[in-house]
Tab-separated table of C-alpha atoms and ligand atoms in Angstrom:
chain	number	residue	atom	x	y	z
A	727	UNK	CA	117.943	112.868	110.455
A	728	UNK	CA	115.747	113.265	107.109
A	729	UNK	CA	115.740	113.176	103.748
A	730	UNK	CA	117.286	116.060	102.742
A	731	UNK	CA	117.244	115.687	99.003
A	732	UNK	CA	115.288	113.806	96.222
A	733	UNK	CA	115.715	113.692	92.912
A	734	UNK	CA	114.262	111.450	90.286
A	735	UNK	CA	114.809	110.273	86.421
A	736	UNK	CA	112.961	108.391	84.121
A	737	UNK	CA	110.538	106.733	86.988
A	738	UNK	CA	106.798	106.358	85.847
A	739	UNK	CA	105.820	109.685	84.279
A	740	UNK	CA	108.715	111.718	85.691
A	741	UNK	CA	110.961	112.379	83.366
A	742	UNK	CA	113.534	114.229	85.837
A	743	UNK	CA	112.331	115.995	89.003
A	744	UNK	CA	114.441	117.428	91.991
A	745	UNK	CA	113.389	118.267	95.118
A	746	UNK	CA	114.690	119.260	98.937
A	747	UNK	CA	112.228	118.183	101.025
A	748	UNK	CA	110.936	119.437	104.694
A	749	UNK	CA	112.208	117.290	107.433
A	750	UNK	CA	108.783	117.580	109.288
A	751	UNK	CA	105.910	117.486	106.875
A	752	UNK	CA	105.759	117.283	103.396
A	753	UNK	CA	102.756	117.873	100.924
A	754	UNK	CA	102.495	116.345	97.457
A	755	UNK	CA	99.231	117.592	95.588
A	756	UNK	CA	97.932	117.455	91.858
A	757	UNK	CA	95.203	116.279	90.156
A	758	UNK	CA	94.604	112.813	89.312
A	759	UNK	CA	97.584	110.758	86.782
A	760	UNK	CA	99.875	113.822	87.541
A	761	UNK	CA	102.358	111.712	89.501
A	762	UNK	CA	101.400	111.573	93.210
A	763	UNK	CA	101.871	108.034	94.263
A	764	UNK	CA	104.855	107.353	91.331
A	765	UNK	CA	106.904	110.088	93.722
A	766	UNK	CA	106.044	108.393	96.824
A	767	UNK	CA	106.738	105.395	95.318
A	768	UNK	CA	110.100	106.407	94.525
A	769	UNK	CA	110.764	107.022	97.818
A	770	UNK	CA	109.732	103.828	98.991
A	771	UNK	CA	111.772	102.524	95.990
A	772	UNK	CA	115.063	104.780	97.656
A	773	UNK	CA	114.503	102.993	100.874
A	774	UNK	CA	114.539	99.523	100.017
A	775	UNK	CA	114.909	98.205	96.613
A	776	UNK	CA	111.031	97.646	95.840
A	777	UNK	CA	107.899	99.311	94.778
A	778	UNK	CA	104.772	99.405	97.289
A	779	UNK	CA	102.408	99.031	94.398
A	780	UNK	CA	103.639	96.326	92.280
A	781	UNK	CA	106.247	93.195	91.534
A	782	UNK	CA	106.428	93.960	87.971
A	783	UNK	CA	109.713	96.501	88.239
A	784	UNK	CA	109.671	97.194	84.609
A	785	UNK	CA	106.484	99.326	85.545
A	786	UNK	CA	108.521	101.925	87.427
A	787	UNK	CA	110.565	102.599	84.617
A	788	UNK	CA	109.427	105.352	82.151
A	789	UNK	CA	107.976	104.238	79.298
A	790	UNK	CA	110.612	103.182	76.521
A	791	UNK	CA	113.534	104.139	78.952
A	792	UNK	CA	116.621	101.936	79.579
A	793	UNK	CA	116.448	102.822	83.319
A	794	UNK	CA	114.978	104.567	86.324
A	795	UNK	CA	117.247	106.114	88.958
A	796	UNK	CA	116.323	107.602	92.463
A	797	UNK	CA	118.824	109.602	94.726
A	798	UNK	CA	118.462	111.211	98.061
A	799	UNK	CA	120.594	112.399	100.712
A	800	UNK	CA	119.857	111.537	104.377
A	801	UNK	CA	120.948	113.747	106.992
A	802	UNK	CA	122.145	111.501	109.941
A	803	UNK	CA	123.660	113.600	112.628
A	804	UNK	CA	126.198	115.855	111.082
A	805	UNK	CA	126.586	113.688	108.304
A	806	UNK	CA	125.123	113.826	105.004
A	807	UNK	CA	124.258	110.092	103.195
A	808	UNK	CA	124.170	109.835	99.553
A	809	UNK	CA	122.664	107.264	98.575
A	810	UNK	CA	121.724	106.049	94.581
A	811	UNK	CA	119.523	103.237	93.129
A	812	UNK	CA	118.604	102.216	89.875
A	813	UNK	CA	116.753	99.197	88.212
A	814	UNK	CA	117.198	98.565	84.253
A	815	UNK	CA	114.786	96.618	82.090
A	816	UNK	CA	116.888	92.947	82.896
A	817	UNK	CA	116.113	93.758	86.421
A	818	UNK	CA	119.535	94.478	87.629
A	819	UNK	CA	119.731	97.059	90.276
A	820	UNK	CA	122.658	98.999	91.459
A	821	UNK	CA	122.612	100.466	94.758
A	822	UNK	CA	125.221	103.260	95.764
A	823	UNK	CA	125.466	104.172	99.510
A	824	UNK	CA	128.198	106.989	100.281
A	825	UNK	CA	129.565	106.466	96.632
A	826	UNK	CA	129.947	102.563	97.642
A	827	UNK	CA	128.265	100.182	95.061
A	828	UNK	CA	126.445	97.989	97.118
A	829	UNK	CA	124.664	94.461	97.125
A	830	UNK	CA	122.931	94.626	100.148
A	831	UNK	CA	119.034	96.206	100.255
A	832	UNK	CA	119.171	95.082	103.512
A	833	UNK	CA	121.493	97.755	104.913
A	834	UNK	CA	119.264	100.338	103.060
A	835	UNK	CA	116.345	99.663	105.216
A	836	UNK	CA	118.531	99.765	108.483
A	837	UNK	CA	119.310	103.991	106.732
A	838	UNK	CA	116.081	104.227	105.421
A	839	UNK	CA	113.507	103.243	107.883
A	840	UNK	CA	110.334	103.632	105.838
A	841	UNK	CA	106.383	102.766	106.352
A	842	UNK	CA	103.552	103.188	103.667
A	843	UNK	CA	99.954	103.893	104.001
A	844	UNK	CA	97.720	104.044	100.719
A	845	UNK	CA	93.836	103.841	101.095
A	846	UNK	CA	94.409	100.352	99.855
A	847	UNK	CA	96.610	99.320	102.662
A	848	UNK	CA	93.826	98.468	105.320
A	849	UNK	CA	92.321	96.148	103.106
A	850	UNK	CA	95.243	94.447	102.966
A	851	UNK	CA	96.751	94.658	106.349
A	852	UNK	CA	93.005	93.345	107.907
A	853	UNK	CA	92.349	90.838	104.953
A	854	UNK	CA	94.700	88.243	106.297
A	855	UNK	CA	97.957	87.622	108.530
A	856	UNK	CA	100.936	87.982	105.821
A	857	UNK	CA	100.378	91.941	105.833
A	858	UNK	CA	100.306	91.545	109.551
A	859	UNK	CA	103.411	89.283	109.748
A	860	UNK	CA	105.513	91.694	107.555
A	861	UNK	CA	104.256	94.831	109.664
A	862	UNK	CA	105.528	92.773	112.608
A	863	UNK	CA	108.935	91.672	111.593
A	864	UNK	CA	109.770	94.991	109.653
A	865	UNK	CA	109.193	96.447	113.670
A	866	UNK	CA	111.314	93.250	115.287
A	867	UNK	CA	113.703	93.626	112.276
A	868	UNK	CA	114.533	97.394	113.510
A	869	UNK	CA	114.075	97.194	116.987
A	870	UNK	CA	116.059	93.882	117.689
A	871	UNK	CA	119.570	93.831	115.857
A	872	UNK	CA	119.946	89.757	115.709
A	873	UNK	CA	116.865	89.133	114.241
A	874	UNK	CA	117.480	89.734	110.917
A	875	UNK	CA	120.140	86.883	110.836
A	876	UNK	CA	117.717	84.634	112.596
A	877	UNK	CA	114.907	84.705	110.171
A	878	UNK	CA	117.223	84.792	107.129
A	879	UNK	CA	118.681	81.271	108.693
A	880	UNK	CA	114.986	80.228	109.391
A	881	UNK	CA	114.180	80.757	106.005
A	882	UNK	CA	116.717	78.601	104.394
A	883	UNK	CA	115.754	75.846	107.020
A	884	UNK	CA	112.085	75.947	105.777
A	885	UNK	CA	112.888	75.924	102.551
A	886	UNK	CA	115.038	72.748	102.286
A	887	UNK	CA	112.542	71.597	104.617
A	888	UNK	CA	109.313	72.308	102.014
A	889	UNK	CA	111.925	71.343	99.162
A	890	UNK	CA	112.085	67.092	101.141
A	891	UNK	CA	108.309	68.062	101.871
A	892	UNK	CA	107.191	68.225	98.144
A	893	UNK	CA	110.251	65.947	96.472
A	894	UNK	CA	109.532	63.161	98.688
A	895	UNK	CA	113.235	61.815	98.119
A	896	UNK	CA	113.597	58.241	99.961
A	897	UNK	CA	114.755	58.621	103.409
A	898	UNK	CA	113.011	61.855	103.525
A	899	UNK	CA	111.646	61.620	106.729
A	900	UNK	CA	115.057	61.274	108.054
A	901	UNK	CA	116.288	64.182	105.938
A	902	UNK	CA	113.516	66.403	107.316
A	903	UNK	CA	113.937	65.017	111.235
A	904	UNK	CA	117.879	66.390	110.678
A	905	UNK	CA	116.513	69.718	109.546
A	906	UNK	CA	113.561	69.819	112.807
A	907	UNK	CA	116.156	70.654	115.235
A	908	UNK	CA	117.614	73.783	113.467
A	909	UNK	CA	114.029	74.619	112.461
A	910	UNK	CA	112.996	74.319	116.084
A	911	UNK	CA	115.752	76.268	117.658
A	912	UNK	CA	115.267	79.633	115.413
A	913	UNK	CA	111.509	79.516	115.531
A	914	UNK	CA	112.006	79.754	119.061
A	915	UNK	CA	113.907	82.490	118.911
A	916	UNK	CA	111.658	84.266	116.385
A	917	UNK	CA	109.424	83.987	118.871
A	918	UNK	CA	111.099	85.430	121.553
A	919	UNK	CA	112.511	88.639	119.664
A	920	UNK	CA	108.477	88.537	118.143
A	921	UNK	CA	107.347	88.651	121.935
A	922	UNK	CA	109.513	90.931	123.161
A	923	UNK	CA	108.502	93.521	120.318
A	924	UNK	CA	104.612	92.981	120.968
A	925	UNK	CA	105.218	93.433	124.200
A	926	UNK	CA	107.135	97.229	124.171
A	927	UNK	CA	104.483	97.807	121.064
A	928	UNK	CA	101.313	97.363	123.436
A	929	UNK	CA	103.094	99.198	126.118
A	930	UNK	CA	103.557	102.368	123.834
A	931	UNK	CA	100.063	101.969	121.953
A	932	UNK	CA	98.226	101.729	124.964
A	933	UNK	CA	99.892	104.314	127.086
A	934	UNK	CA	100.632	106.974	124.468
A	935	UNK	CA	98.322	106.535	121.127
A	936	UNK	CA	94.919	104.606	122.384
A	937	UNK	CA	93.103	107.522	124.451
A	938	UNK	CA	93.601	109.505	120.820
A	939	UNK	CA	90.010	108.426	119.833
A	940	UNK	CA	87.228	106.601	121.341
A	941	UNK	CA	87.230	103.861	118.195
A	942	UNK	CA	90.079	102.284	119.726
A	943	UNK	CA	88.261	102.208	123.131
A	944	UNK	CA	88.393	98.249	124.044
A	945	UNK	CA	91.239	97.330	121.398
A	946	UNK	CA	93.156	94.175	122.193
A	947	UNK	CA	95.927	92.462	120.629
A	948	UNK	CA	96.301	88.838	119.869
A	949	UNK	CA	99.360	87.172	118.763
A	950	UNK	CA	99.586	83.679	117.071
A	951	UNK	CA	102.755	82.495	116.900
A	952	UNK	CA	102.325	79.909	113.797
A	953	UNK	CA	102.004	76.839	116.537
A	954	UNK	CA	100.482	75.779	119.606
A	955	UNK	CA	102.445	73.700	122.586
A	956	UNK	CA	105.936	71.874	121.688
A	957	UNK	CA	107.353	72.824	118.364
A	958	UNK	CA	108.510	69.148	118.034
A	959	UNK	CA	105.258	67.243	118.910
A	960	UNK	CA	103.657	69.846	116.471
A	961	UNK	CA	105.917	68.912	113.887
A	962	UNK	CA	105.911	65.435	114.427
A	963	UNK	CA	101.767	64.602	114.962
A	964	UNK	CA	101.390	66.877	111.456
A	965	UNK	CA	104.252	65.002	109.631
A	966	UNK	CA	101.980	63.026	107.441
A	967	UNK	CA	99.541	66.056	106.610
A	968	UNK	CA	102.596	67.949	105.656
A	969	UNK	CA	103.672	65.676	103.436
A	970	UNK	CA	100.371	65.306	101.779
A	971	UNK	CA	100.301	69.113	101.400
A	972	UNK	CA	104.143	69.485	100.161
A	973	UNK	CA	104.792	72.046	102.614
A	974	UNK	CA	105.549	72.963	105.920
A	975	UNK	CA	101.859	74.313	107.534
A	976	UNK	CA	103.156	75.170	111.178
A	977	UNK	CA	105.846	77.505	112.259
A	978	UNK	CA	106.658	81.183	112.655
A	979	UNK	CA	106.481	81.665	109.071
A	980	UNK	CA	102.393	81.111	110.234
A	981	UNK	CA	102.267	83.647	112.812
A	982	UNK	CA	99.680	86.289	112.903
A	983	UNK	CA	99.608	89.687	115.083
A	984	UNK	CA	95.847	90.793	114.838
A	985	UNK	CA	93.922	93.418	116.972
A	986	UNK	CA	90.410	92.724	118.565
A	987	UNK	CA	88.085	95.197	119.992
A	988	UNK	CA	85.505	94.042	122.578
A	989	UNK	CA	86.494	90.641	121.516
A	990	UNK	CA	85.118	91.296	117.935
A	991	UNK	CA	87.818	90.534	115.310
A	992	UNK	CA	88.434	94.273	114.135
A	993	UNK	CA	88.055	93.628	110.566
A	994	UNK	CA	84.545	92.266	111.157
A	995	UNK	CA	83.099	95.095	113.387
A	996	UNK	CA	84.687	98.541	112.427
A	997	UNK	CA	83.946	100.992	109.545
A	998	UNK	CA	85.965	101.499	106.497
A	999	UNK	CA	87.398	104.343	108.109
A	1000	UNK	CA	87.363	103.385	111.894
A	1001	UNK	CA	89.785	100.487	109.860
A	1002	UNK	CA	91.994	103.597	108.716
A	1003	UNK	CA	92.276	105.117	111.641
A	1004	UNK	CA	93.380	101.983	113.032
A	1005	UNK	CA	96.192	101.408	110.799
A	1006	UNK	CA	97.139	104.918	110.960
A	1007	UNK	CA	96.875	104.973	114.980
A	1008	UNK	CA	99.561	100.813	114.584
A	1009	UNK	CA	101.811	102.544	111.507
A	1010	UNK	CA	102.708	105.775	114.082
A	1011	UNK	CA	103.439	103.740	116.988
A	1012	UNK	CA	105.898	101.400	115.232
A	1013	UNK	CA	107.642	104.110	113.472
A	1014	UNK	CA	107.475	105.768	116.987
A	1015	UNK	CA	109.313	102.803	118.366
A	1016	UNK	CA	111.500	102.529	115.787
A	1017	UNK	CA	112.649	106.051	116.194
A	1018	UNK	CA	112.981	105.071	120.307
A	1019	UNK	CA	115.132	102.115	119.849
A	1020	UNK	CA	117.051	103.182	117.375
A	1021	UNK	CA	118.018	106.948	117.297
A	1022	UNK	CA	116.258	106.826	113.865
A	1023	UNK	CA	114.079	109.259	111.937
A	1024	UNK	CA	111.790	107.212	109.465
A	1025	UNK	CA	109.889	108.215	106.861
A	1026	UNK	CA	105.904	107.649	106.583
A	1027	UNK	CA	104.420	107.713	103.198
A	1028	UNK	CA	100.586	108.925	103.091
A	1029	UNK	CA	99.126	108.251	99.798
A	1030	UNK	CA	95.576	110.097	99.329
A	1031	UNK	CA	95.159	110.460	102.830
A	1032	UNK	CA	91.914	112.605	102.633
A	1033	UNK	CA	90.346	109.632	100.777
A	1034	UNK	CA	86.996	108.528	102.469
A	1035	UNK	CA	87.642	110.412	105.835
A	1036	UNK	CA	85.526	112.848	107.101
A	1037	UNK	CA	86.392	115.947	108.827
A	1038	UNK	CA	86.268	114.287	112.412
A	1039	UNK	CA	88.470	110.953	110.918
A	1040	UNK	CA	90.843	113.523	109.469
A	1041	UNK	CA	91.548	115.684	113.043
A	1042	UNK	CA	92.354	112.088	114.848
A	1043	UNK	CA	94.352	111.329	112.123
A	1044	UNK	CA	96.120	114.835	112.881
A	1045	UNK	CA	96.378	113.864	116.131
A	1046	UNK	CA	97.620	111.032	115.199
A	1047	UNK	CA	100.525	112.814	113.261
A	1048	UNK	CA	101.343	115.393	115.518
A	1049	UNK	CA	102.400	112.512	117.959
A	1050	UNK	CA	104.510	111.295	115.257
A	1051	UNK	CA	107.937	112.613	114.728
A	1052	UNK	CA	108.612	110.677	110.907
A	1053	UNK	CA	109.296	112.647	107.710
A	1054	UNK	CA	106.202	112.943	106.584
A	1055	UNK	CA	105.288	112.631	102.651
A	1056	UNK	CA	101.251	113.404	102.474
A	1057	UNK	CA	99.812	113.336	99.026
A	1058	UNK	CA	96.224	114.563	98.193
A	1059	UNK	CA	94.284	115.979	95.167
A	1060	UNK	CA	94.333	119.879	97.160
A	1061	UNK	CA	95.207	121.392	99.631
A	1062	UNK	CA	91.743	122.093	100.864
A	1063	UNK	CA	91.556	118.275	101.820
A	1064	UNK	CA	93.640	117.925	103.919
A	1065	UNK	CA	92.556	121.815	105.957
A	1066	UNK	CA	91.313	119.541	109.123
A	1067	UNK	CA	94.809	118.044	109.282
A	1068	UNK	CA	96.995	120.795	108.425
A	1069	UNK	CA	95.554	123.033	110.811
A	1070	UNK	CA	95.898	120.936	113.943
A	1071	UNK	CA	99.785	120.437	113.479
A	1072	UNK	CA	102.095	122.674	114.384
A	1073	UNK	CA	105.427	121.235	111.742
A	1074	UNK	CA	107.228	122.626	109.569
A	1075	UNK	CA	105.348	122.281	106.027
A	1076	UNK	CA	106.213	122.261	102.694
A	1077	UNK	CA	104.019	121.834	99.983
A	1078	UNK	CA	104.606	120.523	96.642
A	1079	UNK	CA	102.383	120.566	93.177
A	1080	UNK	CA	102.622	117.908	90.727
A	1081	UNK	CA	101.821	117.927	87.244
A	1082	UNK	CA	102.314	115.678	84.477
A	1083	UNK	CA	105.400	114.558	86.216
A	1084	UNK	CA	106.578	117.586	86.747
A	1085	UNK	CA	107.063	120.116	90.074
A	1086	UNK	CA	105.275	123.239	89.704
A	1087	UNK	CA	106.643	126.213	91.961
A	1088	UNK	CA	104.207	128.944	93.106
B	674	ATP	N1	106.110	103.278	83.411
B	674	ATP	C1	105.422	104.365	83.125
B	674	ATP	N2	105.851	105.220	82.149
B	674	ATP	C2	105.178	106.348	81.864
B	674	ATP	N3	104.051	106.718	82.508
B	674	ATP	C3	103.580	105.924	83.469
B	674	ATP	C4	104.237	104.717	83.836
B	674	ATP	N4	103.542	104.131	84.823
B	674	ATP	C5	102.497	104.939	85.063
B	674	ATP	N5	102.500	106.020	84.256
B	674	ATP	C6	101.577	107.160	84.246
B	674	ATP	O1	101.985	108.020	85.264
B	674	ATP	C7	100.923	108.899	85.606
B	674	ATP	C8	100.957	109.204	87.076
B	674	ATP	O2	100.479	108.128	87.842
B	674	ATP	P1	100.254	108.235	89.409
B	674	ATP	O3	99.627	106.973	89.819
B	674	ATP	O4	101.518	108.646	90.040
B	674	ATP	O5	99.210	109.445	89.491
B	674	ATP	P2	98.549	110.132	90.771
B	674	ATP	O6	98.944	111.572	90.751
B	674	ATP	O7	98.868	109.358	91.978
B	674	ATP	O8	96.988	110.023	90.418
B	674	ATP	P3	95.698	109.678	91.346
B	674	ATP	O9	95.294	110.976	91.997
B	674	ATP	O10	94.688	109.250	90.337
B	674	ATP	O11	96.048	108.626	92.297
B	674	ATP	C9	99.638	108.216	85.094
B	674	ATP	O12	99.151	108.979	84.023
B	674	ATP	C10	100.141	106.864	84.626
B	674	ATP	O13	99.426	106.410	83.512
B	675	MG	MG1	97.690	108.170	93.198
């Protein structure tokens, strides 16, 4: 259950590009600007509608081109996938699934389970809880089949609930009370299918990724589910702050899922790449448990993964991977890099040279 086949047109600097990838580990090297991260990105863009490095979609089309167009095939079972997407410069984006034209990114995703790591992404992930919350619910969002249509249902509630929050129409208060009980009920329930996912997470970190390296000796997690006590007294006693602010400021659209280690918030206390490690150490284990719940393979994306690891950092990290049974997509500058990680794992490689957009074969 892999990607089978890639091929690209008229996406950043590749003009057209073809490839049939290994279903185990994949290598992506060139130098710098030859088109590393664009192909990575086009996977990401294959598995769910979006770019990983920015919201302006025009920038993944190739300079003064109409369109850019990704397809792959994914091997479930016996059964080969085709699936096509494209985005134009109006922003329109057609999405073909078995030769089906169709609207919904969502059921992309549920093919295409697929994680991302760039040496930007700790940053990001320990900077603040939205990283944190989307890690979270993309894990809850494979893992627990109702969710999906919970939070989509929450999300309407809050926003006709910010929308009476900011407008401050006349019997607002009334309006918003009607809209507390729905907004009540599903935030309970995100919070249950939330729960429930933290829970089998800690139980799989703990037992079968933590004694990988000694930096993640005394880890903790800590979960904040976006309110304290009764949803409704919450709601109620910060009814007049709300309104002052024009939005809603409690809720599971606050929650945060953040890791301490001897009590220390992480972000304050480890290294730059203790931090890596980290995120490489919580991005395995959910696509781990993805793959266990679901009879999945994902993909993980590594862009630059040699970047600011040493030798030691690099062979957990290959620890790390050989305990990880994604598609892999590893990009670095050479092959040399990444020796301390190749070495340790015993998959089946293939390795791929970029330049100027284009594949080079040896
Ligand atoms: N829309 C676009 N059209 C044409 N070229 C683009 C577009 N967007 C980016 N580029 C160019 O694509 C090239 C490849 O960029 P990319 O970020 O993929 O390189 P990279 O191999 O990851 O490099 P690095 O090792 O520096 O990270 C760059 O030269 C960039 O300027
Ligand atoms: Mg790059």
């Amino acid at each position: 259950m892999s990607l089978t086949h890639i091929s690209l047109n008229d996406f950043r600097n590749i003009k057209a590009l073809s490839f049939s990838p290994s279903k185990d580990l994949n290598l992506i090297l060139g130098q710098n600007g030859s088109g590393k991260t664009s192909l990575l990105e086009a996977i990401y863009f294959l598995s769910n509608g979006r770019s990983f490095r920015t919201n302006k979609y025009k920038m993944m089309i190739r300079s003064d081109q109409d369109k850019c167009v990704v397809h792959g095939k994914k091997q479930l079972h016996n059964l080969s996938i085709p699936i096509g997407i494209s985005k134009n410069q109006s922003g329109e984006t057609q999405l073909r699934i078995q030769g089906q034209a169709s609207r919904k990114i969502a059921e992309l995703a549920q093919i295409l389970p697929v994680q991302v790591i760039t040496p930007e992404s700790y940053e990001l992930f320990f900077g603040g809880p939205k990283e944190r919350r989307k890690f979270l619910d993309l894990g809850v969002f494979h893992v627990e089949h109702l969710f999906y249509e919970v939070w989509k249902n929450f999300n309407k509630v809050l926003k006709q609930r910010n929308a009476l929050l900011r407008t401050k129409p006349t019997n607002c208060v009334e309006q918003i009370k009607f809209w507390d009980k729905q907004f009540i009920d599903l935030s309970e329930q995100i919070n249950i299918y939330r729960k429930a996912y933290i829970s089998r997470f800690e139980g799989y970190f703990f037992d079968k990724i933590g004694g990988i390296s000694s930096v993640f000796d005394g880890l903790e997690t800590r979960y904040d589910a976006g309110w304290k006590g009764e949803l409704s007294e919450v709601l109620q006693s910060q009814l007049e702050r709300d309104l002052k602010l024009g939005y809603t400021s409690r809720g599971p659209h606050k929650a945060d899922f953040n890791f301490k280690i001897h009590g220390h918030s992480v972000e304050g206390i480890m290294s730059r790449g203790q931090l890596k490690l980290l995120l490489y150490a919580l991005k395995i284990t959910q696509n781990n448990l993805i793959e266990q719940e679901t009879d999945k393979q994902s993909i993980l994306l590594i862009d630059d993964l040699p970047s600011e690891l040493s030798s030691e950092t690099l062979e957990c990290v290959a620890r790390l991977l050989a305990n990880c049974n994604s598609q892999l997509f590893i990009s670095a500058i050479s092959s040399e890099s990444l020796t301390p990680v190749v070495e340790l794992l015993e998959k089946d490689i293939e390795m791929f040279h970029v330049e100027h957009g284009r594949l080079i074969t040896n």
